[in-house]
Every structure is written in C-alpha cells, then in structure tokens.
PDB file of C-alpha atoms and ligand atoms in Angstrom:
ATOM      1  CA  MET C 206       0.000   0.000   0.000  1.00 46.00           C
ATOM      2  CA  LYS C 207       2.812   2.398   0.824  1.00 48.00           C
ATOM      3  CA  LYS C 208       4.340   1.701  -2.570  1.00 51.00           C
ATOM      4  CA  LEU C 209       1.060   2.602  -4.281  1.00 46.00           C
ATOM      5  CA  ALA C 210       0.785   5.855  -2.350  1.00 48.00           C
ATOM      6  CA  THR C 211       4.326   6.791  -3.316  1.00 47.00           C
ATOM      7  CA  ALA C 212       3.610   6.068  -6.962  1.00 46.00           C
ATOM      8  CA  PHE C 213       0.430   8.149  -6.764  1.00 44.00           C
ATOM      9  CA  ALA C 214       2.317  11.055  -5.219  1.00 44.00           C
ATOM     10  CA  ALA C 215       4.914  10.876  -7.966  1.00 44.00           C
ATOM     11  CA  LEU C 216       2.172  10.868 -10.593  1.00 43.00           C
ATOM     12  CA  MET C 217       0.508  13.936  -9.060  1.00 45.00           C
ATOM     13  CA  PHE C 218       3.839  15.688  -8.948  1.00 45.00           C
ATOM     14  CA  MET C 219       4.329  15.132 -12.677  1.00 47.00           C
ATOM     15  CA  ALA C 220       0.724  15.996 -13.575  1.00 46.00           C
ATOM     16  CA  CYS C 221       0.996  19.370 -11.890  1.00 47.00           C
ATOM     17  CA  GLY C 222       3.836  20.299 -14.175  1.00 46.00           C
ATOM     18  CA  GLU C 223       6.172  21.161 -11.345  1.00 49.00           C
ATOM     19  CA  SER C 224       9.551  21.782 -12.790  1.00 47.00           C
ATOM     20  CA  GLY C 225      11.725  18.771 -12.315  1.00 48.00           C
ATOM     21  CA  PRO C 226      14.039  16.948 -14.592  1.00 56.00           C
ATOM     22  CA  THR C 227      11.092  16.061 -16.839  1.00 59.00           C
ATOM     23  CA  GLY C 228       9.023  19.245 -16.285  1.00 66.00           C
ATOM     24  CA  ASN C 229       8.158  21.642 -19.069  1.00 81.00           C
ATOM     25  CA  ALA C 230      10.015  24.920 -19.314  1.00 85.00           C
ATOM     26  CA  PRO C 231       7.946  27.879 -18.098  1.00 88.00           C
ATOM     27  CA  PRO C 232       6.230  29.765 -20.930  1.00 89.00           C
ATOM     28  CA  ALA C 233       8.141  32.714 -22.309  1.00 89.00           C
ATOM     29  CA  PRO C 234       6.771  36.069 -21.145  1.00 88.00           C
ATOM     30  CA  PRO C 235       4.669  37.872 -23.761  1.00 85.00           C
ATOM     31  CA  PRO C 236       6.565  40.452 -25.802  1.00 81.00           C
ATOM     32  CA  PRO C 237       6.091  44.040 -24.640  1.00 78.00           C
ATOM     33  CA  PRO C 238       3.526  46.040 -26.622  1.00 70.00           C
ATOM     34  CA  PRO C 239       5.024  48.157 -29.380  1.00 73.00           C
ATOM     35  CA  PRO C 240       5.554  51.832 -28.542  1.00 81.00           C
ATOM     36  CA  PRO C 241       2.864  54.220 -29.796  1.00 84.00           C
ATOM     37  CA  ALA C 242       3.483  55.286 -33.373  1.00 91.00           C
ATOM     38  CA  ALA C 243       3.473  58.921 -34.482  1.00 92.00           C
ATOM     39  CA  PRO C 244       0.631  60.186 -36.660  1.00 93.00           C
ATOM     40  CA  PRO C 245       1.238  61.117 -40.290  1.00 94.00           C
ATOM     41  CA  GLY C 246       0.851  64.697 -41.507  1.00 95.00           C
ATOM     42  CA  ASP C 247       1.942  68.156 -40.395  1.00 96.00           C
ATOM     43  CA  VAL C 248      -0.051  67.881 -37.168  1.00 97.00           C
ATOM     44  CA  GLY C 249      -1.874  64.919 -35.752  1.00 97.00           C
ATOM     45  CA  PHE C 250      -3.535  62.869 -33.102  1.00 98.00           C
ATOM     46  CA  SER C 251      -2.909  59.467 -31.565  1.00 98.00           C
ATOM     47  CA  ILE C 252      -6.011  57.346 -31.062  1.00 98.00           C
ATOM     48  CA  ILE C 253      -5.960  55.205 -27.916  1.00 97.00           C
ATOM     49  CA  ASP C 254      -8.817  53.131 -26.575  1.00 95.00           C
ATOM     50  CA  ASN C 255     -10.574  55.898 -24.719  1.00 95.00           C
ATOM     51  CA  ALA C 256      -9.229  59.063 -26.269  1.00 98.00           C
ATOM     52  CA  PHE C 257      -7.898  61.171 -29.074  1.00 98.00           C
ATOM     53  CA  VAL C 258      -4.543  62.481 -27.855  1.00 98.00           C
ATOM     54  CA  ASP C 259      -2.898  65.586 -29.310  1.00 98.00           C
ATOM     55  CA  SER C 260       0.832  66.327 -29.509  1.00 97.00           C
ATOM     56  CA  GLN C 261       0.712  67.916 -26.025  1.00 97.00           C
ATOM     57  CA  GLY C 262      -0.903  64.858 -24.462  1.00 97.00           C
ATOM     58  CA  ARG C 263      -4.303  66.494 -24.040  1.00 98.00           C
ATOM     59  CA  GLN C 264      -7.277  64.222 -24.563  1.00 98.00           C
ATOM     60  CA  ASN C 265     -10.665  64.387 -26.270  1.00 98.00           C
ATOM     61  CA  ALA C 266     -12.397  67.766 -25.750  1.00 98.00           C
ATOM     62  CA  GLN C 267      -9.145  69.218 -24.374  1.00 98.00           C
ATOM     63  CA  SER C 268      -7.150  68.070 -27.404  1.00 98.00           C
ATOM     64  CA  SER C 269      -6.506  70.539 -30.198  1.00 98.00           C
ATOM     65  CA  GLU C 270      -4.048  71.011 -33.018  1.00 98.00           C
ATOM     66  CA  THR C 271      -3.454  74.182 -35.014  1.00 98.00           C
ATOM     67  CA  MET C 272      -2.320  74.214 -38.638  1.00 98.00           C
ATOM     68  CA  THR C 273      -2.332  76.453 -41.652  1.00 98.00           C
ATOM     69  CA  ALA C 274      -4.598  75.959 -44.654  1.00 98.00           C
ATOM     70  CA  ASN C 275      -3.513  73.205 -47.048  1.00 97.00           C
ATOM     71  CA  GLN C 276      -1.512  71.363 -44.419  1.00 98.00           C
ATOM     72  CA  MET C 277      -2.287  67.762 -43.576  1.00 98.00           C
ATOM     73  CA  VAL C 278      -3.678  66.483 -40.286  1.00 98.00           C
ATOM     74  CA  GLY C 279      -3.242  62.808 -39.515  1.00 98.00           C
ATOM     75  CA  TRP C 280      -4.394  60.183 -37.046  1.00 98.00           C
ATOM     76  CA  ILE C 281      -2.686  56.972 -35.993  1.00 98.00           C
ATOM     77  CA  HIS C 282      -4.578  54.191 -34.227  1.00 97.00           C
ATOM     78  CA  ASN C 283      -2.503  53.065 -31.228  1.00 96.00           C
ATOM     79  CA  GLY C 284      -5.261  51.160 -29.453  1.00 96.00           C
ATOM     80  CA  ALA C 285      -6.929  47.797 -29.774  1.00 95.00           C
ATOM     81  CA  ASN C 286     -10.617  48.587 -30.325  1.00 97.00           C
ATOM     82  CA  LEU C 287     -12.341  49.963 -33.414  1.00 98.00           C
ATOM     83  CA  HIS C 288     -12.494  53.755 -33.631  1.00 98.00           C
ATOM     84  CA  THR C 289     -13.496  56.313 -36.237  1.00 98.00           C
ATOM     85  CA  VAL C 290     -12.572  59.889 -36.999  1.00 98.00           C
ATOM     86  CA  THR C 291     -15.899  61.538 -37.746  1.00 98.00           C
ATOM     87  CA  PHE C 292     -16.315  65.297 -38.121  1.00 98.00           C
ATOM     88  CA  THR C 293     -19.267  66.782 -36.269  1.00 98.00           C
ATOM     89  CA  SER C 294     -18.646  70.424 -37.190  1.00 98.00           C
ATOM     90  CA  VAL C 295     -16.625  71.996 -39.993  1.00 98.00           C
ATOM     91  CA  PRO C 296     -16.337  75.541 -41.373  1.00 98.00           C
ATOM     92  CA  SER C 297     -18.908  76.541 -43.974  1.00 98.00           C
ATOM     93  CA  GLY C 298     -17.905  75.153 -47.342  1.00 97.00           C
ATOM     94  CA  ALA C 299     -15.287  72.745 -45.967  1.00 98.00           C
ATOM     95  CA  VAL C 300     -15.189  69.222 -47.353  1.00 95.00           C
ATOM     96  CA  THR C 301     -14.021  66.320 -45.163  1.00 98.00           C
ATOM     97  CA  ASP C 302     -14.105  62.538 -45.267  1.00 98.00           C
ATOM     98  CA  ASP C 303     -15.056  60.053 -42.559  1.00 98.00           C
ATOM     99  CA  SER C 304     -12.317  57.587 -41.672  1.00 98.00           C
ATOM    100  CA  GLY C 305     -14.650  54.631 -41.293  1.00 98.00           C
ATOM    101  CA  ASN C 306     -13.513  51.957 -38.838  1.00 98.00           C
ATOM    102  CA  LEU C 307      -9.819  52.091 -37.979  1.00 98.00           C
ATOM    103  CA  THR C 308      -7.862  49.293 -36.325  1.00 97.00           C
ATOM    104  CA  ASN C 309      -4.423  49.153 -34.709  1.00 96.00           C
ATOM    105  CA  ARG C 310      -1.717  50.935 -36.692  1.00 96.00           C
ATOM    106  CA  GLN C 311      -4.105  52.177 -39.387  1.00 97.00           C
ATOM    107  CA  THR C 312      -3.820  55.838 -40.264  1.00 98.00           C
ATOM    108  CA  PHE C 313      -6.148  58.500 -41.644  1.00 98.00           C
ATOM    109  CA  GLU C 314      -5.220  61.854 -43.160  1.00 98.00           C
ATOM    110  CA  GLN C 315      -7.043  64.958 -44.282  1.00 98.00           C
ATOM    111  CA  THR C 316      -5.734  67.995 -46.080  1.00 98.00           C
ATOM    112  CA  LEU C 317      -7.810  70.903 -44.820  1.00 98.00           C
ATOM    113  CA  ILE C 318      -8.034  73.931 -47.084  1.00 98.00           C
ATOM    114  CA  THR C 319     -10.842  75.958 -45.529  1.00 98.00           C
ATOM    115  CA  PRO C 320      -9.838  78.071 -42.502  1.00 98.00           C
ATOM    116  CA  GLY C 321     -11.859  77.661 -39.338  1.00 98.00           C
ATOM    117  CA  THR C 322     -12.558  75.195 -36.562  1.00 98.00           C
ATOM    118  CA  TYR C 323     -13.082  71.503 -37.203  1.00 98.00           C
ATOM    119  CA  VAL C 324     -14.569  69.301 -34.486  1.00 98.00           C
ATOM    120  CA  PHE C 325     -14.480  65.526 -34.557  1.00 98.00           C
ATOM    121  CA  ARG C 326     -15.433  62.488 -32.514  1.00 98.00           C
ATOM    122  CA  CYS C 327     -15.365  58.703 -32.658  1.00 98.00           C
ATOM    123  CA  ASP C 328     -18.671  57.280 -33.859  1.00 98.00           C
ATOM    124  CA  VAL C 329     -18.058  54.046 -31.911  1.00 98.00           C
ATOM    125  CA  HIS C 330     -17.551  55.926 -28.614  1.00 98.00           C
ATOM    126  CA  PRO C 331     -19.533  59.170 -29.045  1.00 97.00           C
ATOM    127  CA  ALA C 332     -20.073  59.623 -25.296  1.00 97.00           C
ATOM    128  CA  THR C 333     -16.378  59.834 -24.460  1.00 97.00           C
ATOM    129  CA  MET C 334     -14.278  60.390 -27.586  1.00 98.00           C
ATOM    130  CA  ILE C 335     -15.846  63.696 -28.542  1.00 98.00           C
ATOM    131  CA  GLY C 336     -15.013  67.362 -28.976  1.00 98.00           C
ATOM    132  CA  ALA C 337     -11.458  67.193 -30.274  1.00 98.00           C
ATOM    133  CA  THR C 338     -10.623  70.169 -32.481  1.00 98.00           C
ATOM    134  CA  ILE C 339      -8.400  71.300 -35.317  1.00 98.00           C
ATOM    135  CA  ILE C 340      -7.922  75.022 -35.899  1.00 98.00           C
ATOM    136  CA  VAL C 341      -7.000  75.903 -39.485  1.00 98.00           C
ATOM    137  CA  ASN C 342      -5.559  79.387 -39.975  1.00 98.00           C
TER     138      ASN C 342
HETATM  139 CU1   CU F 595     -13.707  54.997 -30.430  1.00 54.60          CU
END
C-alpha cells in the first residue's frame, strides 16, 4: 500500500507540471507592446482606446491642433478597439471625409483647405471620444 501511495504522489507531482528533470520549461513572457506610433501629416492625433490624444498629451475635448490651410492632419490608431474619426462640425464650405472603422496601426489623413474650426469624434464611442478640435488658420 505504501508503494502505491508513493507512486500516486509521484504521478501527481508530474501531472501538476512542477519543474523537475522532466518538467516543461515555463512559458516565455509575452513580448512588450510596441511603442505608440506617431501620426502622419503636419499635425496629428494618436487614437488610444478611450481618447484622441494631441501632440501635447491632451485628450478628447481638451485636445486641439493648429495648422495652416492646405496642411495635412493625420491620425494613428494606437489602441486595440475599433475607432473612427468623424467630423461633427466643420467651417462653412469645408469638405471632409469620414475615416470609417480604424484598427491598430491604421492611419487617416485629411488635407484641410478651408480656414476655421473643425470638431471631430469617434462614432463608436460618441459619449467619451468627442469634442477634439483642429484650428485651421
Ligand atoms: Cu472609439
């Protein structure tokens, strides 16, 4: 009986994967996430999973970039969830595109030619990712 108990204990030891001479090597740690990428364009925003972030680190309604007419503003998606860049207010006569759904590392650019204030949000998260602005002089 003692022999059986010893064999059982040895079996349990192996089944638990404790590291011994026959144990498996521990799994390698996951690689660190890549650093945030910079947006394209003359000015731009980083998109993370709860915010648009401007070059000063300000988020959402506090975020704002200023550019001159005919420069390019860009966005880079540095998050994991789907987000959009959707304009909610543009100067009279201005023409803009909607980004549609963006995923990690996708970019979106707009060349803005009409001076004034442009306001945008994310259509997937309109309660939080809202009120970011671009001032075109
Ligand atoms: Cu979003």
